[in-house]
């Protein structure tokens, strides 16, 4: 199966990154990977690929600027065992790779029902009906909106999150746009 990424050209971002985002590269363990941002690029290395080739894990590489001045975008690359890792999956429907994360949140249909009935403050009512407080359902430290909840049957659910990622496999390239 050919995995052809398609990215709209002329919408947002640097033209070169937009063009580079339209590719059919595939992940291979030990080879590089380049995340294409708005106009910058970040160097990664493929550390794991699933048997079916539909998912992979990439890890950020160490990059050392060796250029002479601003705009001279030369870097040295090395492995970074402590580098940030991302799990990516191929989404055939969206024709793209994307970062996969998981979160635990209030069951969406329940949250929608309570919000529609009570408006703001719906969560306090939902918890009070179950003799729970916010502290009872929080997993780890409270971080405001980004709080992850405990799995509680009938109240919370584990959700898969997919964030589209423009990427090229086979090359690791660091680049920061000198025009910004």
Coordinates of N, CA and C in Angstrom, one line a residue:
X1 N 0.8 -1.2 0.0 CA 0.0 0.0 0.0 C 0.9 1.2 0.0
X2 N 0.7 2.1 -0.9 CA 1.4 3.4 -1.0 C 0.7 4.4 -0.1
X3 N 1.5 5.0 0.7 CA 1.0 6.0 1.6 C 1.4 7.4 1.1
X4 N 0.6 8.0 0.3 CA 0.8 9.3 -0.3 C 0.2 10.4 0.6
X5 N 1.1 11.2 1.2 CA 0.6 12.3 2.0 C 0.2 13.4 1.0
X6 N -0.9 14.1 1.4 CA -1.3 15.2 0.6 C -1.4 16.4 1.5
X7 N -0.8 17.5 1.1 CA -0.9 18.8 1.8 C -1.2 19.9 0.9
X8 N -2.2 20.7 1.2 CA -2.6 21.8 0.4 C -1.5 22.8 0.2
X9 N -1.2 23.2 -1.0 CA -0.2 24.1 -1.2 C -0.8 25.5 -1.4
X10 N -0.1 26.5 -0.8 CA -0.6 27.9 -0.9 C -1.6 28.3 0.3
X11 N -1.8 27.4 1.2 CA -2.7 27.7 2.3 C -2.0 28.4 3.5
X12 N -1.0 27.7 4.0 CA -0.2 28.3 5.1 C 1.1 27.6 5.2
X13 N 2.1 28.4 5.6 CA 3.5 27.9 5.8 C 4.4 28.2 4.6
X14 N 5.6 27.8 4.8 CA 6.6 28.0 3.8 C 6.4 27.1 2.6
X15 N 6.5 27.7 1.4 CA 6.2 27.0 0.2 C 7.0 25.7 0.0
X16 N 8.3 25.7 0.4 CA 9.2 24.5 0.3 C 8.6 23.4 1.2
X17 N 8.3 23.8 2.5 CA 7.8 22.8 3.4 C 6.4 22.2 2.9
X18 N 5.6 23.1 2.3 CA 4.3 22.6 1.7 C 4.6 21.6 0.6
X19 N 5.5 21.9 -0.3 CA 5.8 21.0 -1.4 C 6.4 19.7 -0.8
X20 N 7.3 19.8 0.1 CA 8.0 18.6 0.7 C 7.0 17.7 1.4
X21 N 5.9 18.3 1.9 CA 4.9 17.6 2.6 C 4.1 16.6 1.8
X22 N 4.1 16.8 0.5 CA 3.5 15.9 -0.5 C 4.5 14.8 -0.9
X23 N 4.5 13.7 -0.2 CA 5.4 12.7 -0.5 C 4.9 11.3 -0.2
X24 N 5.6 10.3 -0.6 CA 5.2 8.9 -0.3 C 6.3 8.2 0.4
X25 N 7.1 8.9 1.2 CA 8.1 8.2 2.0 C 7.6 7.3 3.1
X26 N 8.3 6.3 3.4 CA 7.9 5.4 4.5 C 8.9 5.2 5.5
X27 N 8.5 5.0 6.8 CA 9.5 4.8 7.9 C 10.3 3.5 7.8
X28 N 11.6 3.7 8.1 CA 12.5 2.5 8.2 C 13.4 2.7 9.4
X29 N 13.4 1.7 10.3 CA 14.2 1.8 11.5 C 15.6 2.2 11.2
X30 N 16.1 3.2 12.0 CA 17.5 3.6 11.8 C 17.7 4.8 10.9
X31 N 16.7 5.0 10.0 CA 16.8 6.1 9.1 C 16.2 7.4 9.7
X32 N 16.5 8.5 9.1 CA 16.0 9.8 9.6 C 14.5 10.1 9.3
X33 N 14.0 11.1 9.9 CA 12.7 11.6 9.7 C 12.7 13.1 9.9
X34 N 12.0 13.9 9.1 CA 12.0 15.3 9.2 C 10.6 15.8 9.4
X35 N 10.3 16.4 10.6 CA 9.0 17.0 10.8 C 9.0 18.4 10.1
X36 N 8.0 18.6 9.3 CA 7.8 19.9 8.6 C 6.8 20.8 9.3
X37 N 7.3 21.9 9.9 CA 6.5 22.8 10.5 C 6.1 23.9 9.6
X38 N 5.7 25.1 10.1 CA 5.2 26.2 9.2 C 6.3 26.5 8.2
X39 N 7.5 26.8 8.7 CA 8.6 27.1 7.8 C 9.9 26.4 8.3
X40 N 9.9 25.9 9.5 CA 11.1 25.2 10.1 C 10.9 23.7 9.9
X41 N 12.0 23.0 10.2 CA 12.1 21.6 10.1 C 12.8 21.0 11.3
X42 N 12.4 19.9 11.8 CA 13.0 19.3 13.0 C 13.5 17.9 12.7
X43 N 14.7 17.5 13.1 CA 15.3 16.2 12.8 C 15.0 15.2 13.8
X44 N 14.5 14.0 13.3 CA 14.2 12.9 14.2 C 14.8 11.6 13.5
X45 N 14.8 10.5 14.3 CA 15.2 9.2 13.8 C 14.1 8.2 14.1
X46 N 13.9 7.3 13.1 CA 12.9 6.3 13.3 C 13.5 5.2 14.2
X47 N 12.8 4.9 15.3 CA 13.3 3.9 16.2 C 12.5 2.6 16.3
X48 N 11.3 2.7 15.7 CA 10.4 1.5 15.7 C 9.4 1.6 14.6
X49 N 9.1 0.5 13.9 CA 8.1 0.5 12.9 C 7.2 -0.8 13.1
X50 N 5.9 -0.6 13.1 CA 5.0 -1.8 13.3 C 5.2 -2.8 12.1
X51 N 4.8 -4.0 12.4 CA 4.9 -5.1 11.4 C 4.2 -4.7 10.1
X52 N 3.0 -4.1 10.2 CA 2.2 -3.7 9.1 C 2.6 -2.4 8.4
X53 N 3.6 -1.7 9.1 CA 4.1 -0.4 8.5 C 3.1 0.8 8.7
X54 N 2.0 0.6 9.5 CA 1.0 1.6 9.6 C 1.3 2.5 10.8
X55 N 2.3 2.2 11.6 CA 2.6 3.1 12.7 C 4.2 3.0 13.0
X56 N 4.7 4.0 13.6 CA 6.1 4.1 13.9 C 6.3 5.0 15.1
X57 N 7.5 4.8 15.7 CA 7.9 5.7 16.8 C 9.2 6.4 16.3
X58 N 9.2 7.8 16.4 CA 10.4 8.5 16.0 C 10.9 9.2 17.3
X59 N 12.2 9.5 17.3 CA 12.8 10.2 18.4 C 13.7 11.3 17.9
X60 N 13.5 12.5 18.7 CA 14.3 13.7 18.3 C 15.8 13.4 18.4
X61 N 16.5 14.0 17.4 CA 17.9 13.8 17.4 C 18.6 15.0 18.0
X62 N 19.8 14.9 18.5 CA 20.6 16.0 18.9 C 21.1 16.7 17.7
X63 N 21.0 18.1 17.7 CA 21.4 18.9 16.5 C 22.4 19.9 17.1
X64 N 23.5 20.1 16.4 CA 24.4 21.2 16.8 C 24.6 22.1 15.6
X65 N 24.4 23.4 15.8 CA 24.5 24.4 14.8 C 26.0 24.5 14.5
X66 N 26.4 24.3 13.2 CA 27.8 24.5 12.8 C 28.0 25.5 11.7
X67 N 26.9 26.2 11.4 CA 27.0 27.3 10.4 C 27.8 28.5 10.9
X68 N 28.2 29.4 10.0 CA 29.0 30.5 10.4 C 28.2 31.7 10.9
X69 N 27.0 31.8 10.4 CA 26.2 33.0 10.7 C 24.7 32.7 10.6
X70 N 23.9 33.7 11.0 CA 22.5 33.5 10.8 C 22.1 33.3 9.4
X71 N 21.4 32.3 9.1 CA 21.0 32.0 7.7 C 21.8 30.9 7.1
X72 N 23.0 30.6 7.7 CA 23.8 29.4 7.3 C 23.4 28.2 8.1
X73 N 22.4 27.5 7.5 CA 21.7 26.4 8.2 C 22.4 25.1 8.1
X74 N 23.6 25.0 8.7 CA 24.3 23.7 8.7 C 24.3 23.2 10.1
X75 N 24.1 21.9 10.3 CA 24.0 21.2 11.6 C 24.8 19.9 11.5
X76 N 25.2 19.5 12.7 CA 25.7 18.1 13.0 C 24.7 17.4 13.7
X77 N 24.5 16.1 13.4 CA 23.4 15.3 14.0 C 24.0 14.1 14.7
X78 N 23.4 13.8 15.8 CA 23.8 12.6 16.6 C 22.5 12.0 17.3
X79 N 22.6 10.7 17.6 CA 21.5 10.1 18.3 C 21.3 10.7 19.7
X80 N 20.0 10.7 20.1 CA 19.7 11.3 21.4 C 18.7 10.3 22.1
X81 N 19.3 9.3 22.9 CA 18.5 8.3 23.6 C 17.5 9.0 24.5
X82 N 17.7 10.2 25.0 CA 16.8 10.9 25.9 C 15.9 11.8 25.2
X83 N 15.9 11.8 23.8 CA 15.1 12.8 23.0 C 13.6 12.5 23.1
X84 N 12.9 13.5 22.8 CA 11.4 13.4 22.8 C 11.0 12.3 21.7
X85 N 10.1 11.5 22.1 CA 9.6 10.5 21.2 C 8.1 10.7 20.8
X86 N 7.8 10.4 19.6 CA 6.4 10.5 19.1 C 6.0 9.2 18.5
X87 N 4.7 8.8 18.7 CA 4.1 7.7 18.1 C 3.3 8.2 16.9
X88 N 3.6 7.8 15.7 CA 2.8 8.2 14.5 C 2.1 7.1 14.0
X89 N 0.9 7.4 13.4 CA 0.1 6.4 12.7 C -0.3 6.9 11.4
X90 N -0.5 6.0 10.4 CA -1.0 6.4 9.1 C -2.5 6.4 9.1
X91 N -3.1 7.5 8.6 CA -4.6 7.6 8.5 C -4.9 7.6 7.1
X92 N -5.4 6.5 6.5 CA -5.7 6.4 5.1 C -6.8 7.4 4.7
X93 N -7.8 7.6 5.5 CA -8.9 8.4 5.2 C -8.4 9.9 5.1
X94 N -7.5 10.3 5.9 CA -7.0 11.7 5.8 C -5.7 11.8 5.0
X95 N -5.2 10.7 4.5 CA -4.0 10.7 3.7 C -2.8 11.4 4.4
X96 N -2.6 11.0 5.6 CA -1.5 11.7 6.4 C -1.1 10.8 7.5
X97 N 0.1 11.2 8.0 CA 0.7 10.6 9.2 C 0.2 11.6 10.3
X98 N 0.1 11.0 11.5 CA -0.3 11.9 12.6 C 0.2 11.3 14.0
X99 N 0.5 12.3 14.9 CA 0.9 11.9 16.2 C -0.3 11.3 17.0
X100 N -0.1 10.2 17.7 CA -1.2 9.6 18.4 C -0.9 9.8 19.9
X101 N -1.8 10.3 20.6 CA -1.8 10.4 22.1 C -3.1 9.9 22.7
X102 N -3.1 9.7 23.9 CA -4.4 9.2 24.6 C -4.7 10.1 25.8
X103 N -5.9 10.4 26.0 CA -6.3 11.1 27.2 C -7.6 10.5 27.8
X104 N -7.8 10.8 29.1 CA -9.0 10.3 29.8 C -9.8 11.6 30.1
X105 N -11.1 11.5 29.7 CA -11.9 12.7 29.9 C -13.3 12.2 30.2
X106 N -14.2 13.2 30.6 CA -15.6 12.9 30.8 C -16.2 12.3 29.5
X107 N -17.0 11.3 29.6 CA -17.7 10.7 28.4 C -18.3 11.8 27.7
X108 N -18.0 12.0 26.4 CA -18.4 13.1 25.6 C -19.9 13.3 25.5
X109 N -20.7 12.2 25.4 CA -22.1 12.3 25.3 C -22.7 12.8 26.6
X110 N -22.1 12.3 27.7 CA -22.6 12.8 29.0 C -22.3 14.2 29.3
X111 N -21.1 14.7 28.9 CA -20.7 16.1 29.0 C -21.6 17.0 28.2
X112 N -21.9 16.5 27.0 CA -22.8 17.3 26.1 C -24.2 17.4 26.7
X113 N -24.7 16.3 27.2 CA -26.0 16.3 27.8 C -26.1 17.2 29.0
X114 N -25.1 17.2 29.9 CA -25.1 18.0 31.1 C -24.9 19.5 30.7
X115 N -24.1 19.7 29.7 CA -23.8 21.1 29.3 C -25.1 21.7 28.7
X116 N -25.8 20.9 27.9 CA -27.0 21.4 27.3 C -28.1 21.7 28.3
X117 N -28.2 20.9 29.4 CA -29.2 21.0 30.4 C -28.8 22.1 31.4
X118 N -27.5 22.2 31.8 CA -27.2 23.1 32.9 C -26.2 24.2 32.5
X119 N -25.7 24.2 31.4 CA -24.7 25.3 30.9 C -23.4 25.2 31.7
X120 N -22.8 26.4 31.9 CA -21.5 26.4 32.7 C -21.8 25.9 34.1
X121 N -20.9 25.2 34.6 CA -21.1 24.6 36.0 C -21.7 23.2 35.9
X122 N -21.8 22.7 34.7 CA -22.4 21.3 34.5 C -21.6 20.3 35.2
X123 N -20.3 20.4 35.2 CA -19.4 19.3 35.8 C -19.7 19.2 37.3
X124 N -19.8 20.3 38.0 CA -20.0 20.2 39.5 C -21.3 19.5 39.7
X125 N -22.4 19.7 38.9 CA -23.6 19.1 39.1 C -23.5 17.6 38.8
X126 N -22.8 17.2 37.7 CA -22.6 15.8 37.4 C -21.9 15.1 38.5
X127 N -20.8 15.7 39.0 CA -20.0 15.1 40.1 C -20.9 15.0 41.4
X128 N -21.6 16.0 41.7 CA -22.4 16.0 43.0 C -23.4 14.9 42.9
X129 N -24.0 14.6 41.8 CA -25.0 13.5 41.6 C -24.4 12.2 41.9
X130 N -23.1 12.1 41.7 CA -22.4 10.8 42.0 C -21.6 10.9 43.3
X131 N -21.8 11.9 44.1 CA -21.1 12.0 45.4 C -19.6 12.1 45.2
X132 N -19.2 12.8 44.2 CA -17.7 12.9 43.9 C -17.4 14.4 43.8
X133 N -16.1 14.6 44.1 CA -15.6 16.0 43.9 C -14.5 15.9 42.8
X134 N -14.1 17.1 42.3 CA -13.1 17.2 41.3 C -11.8 16.4 41.7
X135 N -11.5 16.6 42.9 CA -10.2 15.9 43.4 C -10.4 14.4 43.3
X136 N -11.6 13.8 43.4 CA -11.8 12.4 43.3 C -11.5 11.8 41.9
X137 N -11.7 12.7 40.9 CA -11.5 12.1 39.5 C -10.2 12.5 38.8
X138 N -9.4 13.4 39.5 CA -8.2 13.9 38.9 C -7.1 12.9 39.0
X139 N -6.3 12.7 37.9 CA -5.2 11.8 37.9 C -3.9 12.6 38.0
X140 N -3.1 12.5 39.0 CA -1.9 13.3 39.1 C -2.2 14.7 39.5
X141 N -1.3 15.6 39.1 CA -1.4 17.0 39.5 C -2.5 17.7 38.7
X142 N -3.2 18.7 39.3 CA -4.2 19.5 38.6 C -3.4 20.5 37.7
X143 N -3.8 20.5 36.4 CA -3.2 21.4 35.5 C -4.3 22.2 34.7
X144 N -5.3 22.6 35.4 CA -6.4 23.3 34.7 C -7.1 22.5 33.7
X145 N -7.2 23.1 32.5 CA -7.9 22.4 31.4 C -7.2 21.2 30.9
X146 N -5.9 21.1 31.1 CA -5.2 20.0 30.6 C -5.1 18.8 31.5
X147 N -6.0 18.8 32.6 CA -6.0 17.7 33.6 C -6.4 16.4 32.9
X148 N -5.7 15.3 33.3 CA -6.1 14.0 32.9 C -6.9 13.3 34.0
X149 N -8.0 12.7 33.7 CA -8.8 12.1 34.7 C -8.6 10.6 34.9
X150 N -9.0 10.1 36.1 CA -8.9 8.7 36.3 C -10.0 8.0 35.5
X151 N -9.8 6.8 35.2 CA -10.8 6.0 34.5 C -11.9 5.6 35.5
X152 N -13.1 6.0 35.3 CA -14.2 5.7 36.2 C -15.3 5.2 35.3
X153 N -15.7 4.0 35.5 CA -16.8 3.4 34.6 C -18.0 4.2 34.6
X154 N -18.5 4.6 33.4 CA -19.7 5.3 33.2 C -19.5 6.8 33.3
X155 N -18.4 7.3 33.8 CA -18.1 8.7 33.9 C -17.0 9.2 33.0
X156 N -15.9 8.5 32.9 CA -14.8 8.9 32.1 C -14.5 7.8 31.1
X157 N -13.7 8.2 30.1 CA -13.4 7.2 29.0 C -12.0 7.6 28.5
X158 N -11.3 6.6 28.0 CA -10.0 6.9 27.4 C -10.2 7.1 25.9
X159 N -9.7 8.3 25.4 CA -9.9 8.7 24.1 C -8.6 8.8 23.3
X160 N -8.6 8.4 22.1 CA -7.4 8.4 21.2 C -7.4 9.8 20.5
X161 N -6.3 10.5 20.5 CA -6.2 11.8 19.9 C -5.2 11.7 18.7
X162 N -5.6 12.2 17.5 CA -4.8 12.2 16.3 C -4.5 13.6 15.9
X163 N -3.2 13.9 15.8 CA -2.8 15.3 15.4 C -2.0 15.2 14.1
X164 N -2.5 15.6 13.0 CA -1.9 15.5 11.7 C -0.4 16.1 11.8
X165 N 0.5 15.3 11.2 CA 1.9 15.7 11.2 C 2.5 15.6 9.8
X166 N 3.0 16.7 9.3 CA 3.6 16.6 8.0 C 5.1 16.2 8.2
X167 N 5.5 15.1 7.5 CA 6.7 14.4 7.8 C 7.3 13.9 6.5
X168 N 8.6 13.8 6.4 CA 9.4 13.1 5.4 C 10.2 12.0 6.1
X169 N 10.1 10.8 5.6 CA 11.0 9.7 6.2 C 12.2 9.5 5.2
X170 N 13.3 9.1 5.8 CA 14.5 8.8 5.0 C 15.6 9.9 5.1
X171 N 15.2 11.0 5.7 CA 16.2 12.1 5.9 C 15.9 12.9 7.2
X172 N 17.0 13.2 7.9 CA 16.8 14.0 9.1 C 17.4 15.4 8.8
X173 N 16.6 16.4 8.9 CA 17.1 17.7 8.5 C 16.5 18.7 9.5
X174 N 17.4 19.5 10.1 CA 17.1 20.6 11.0 C 17.2 21.9 10.2
X175 N 16.2 22.7 10.3 CA 16.2 24.0 9.6 C 15.4 25.0 10.4
X176 N 15.9 26.2 10.6 CA 15.1 27.3 11.1 C 15.1 28.4 10.1
X177 N 14.0 28.8 9.8 CA 13.8 29.8 8.7 C 14.4 31.2 9.2
X178 N 15.5 31.6 8.5 CA 16.2 32.8 8.9 C 15.4 34.1 8.7
X179 N 14.2 34.0 8.0 CA 13.4 35.2 7.8 C 12.5 35.6 8.9
X180 N 12.5 34.7 10.0 CA 11.7 35.0 11.2 C 12.5 35.4 12.3

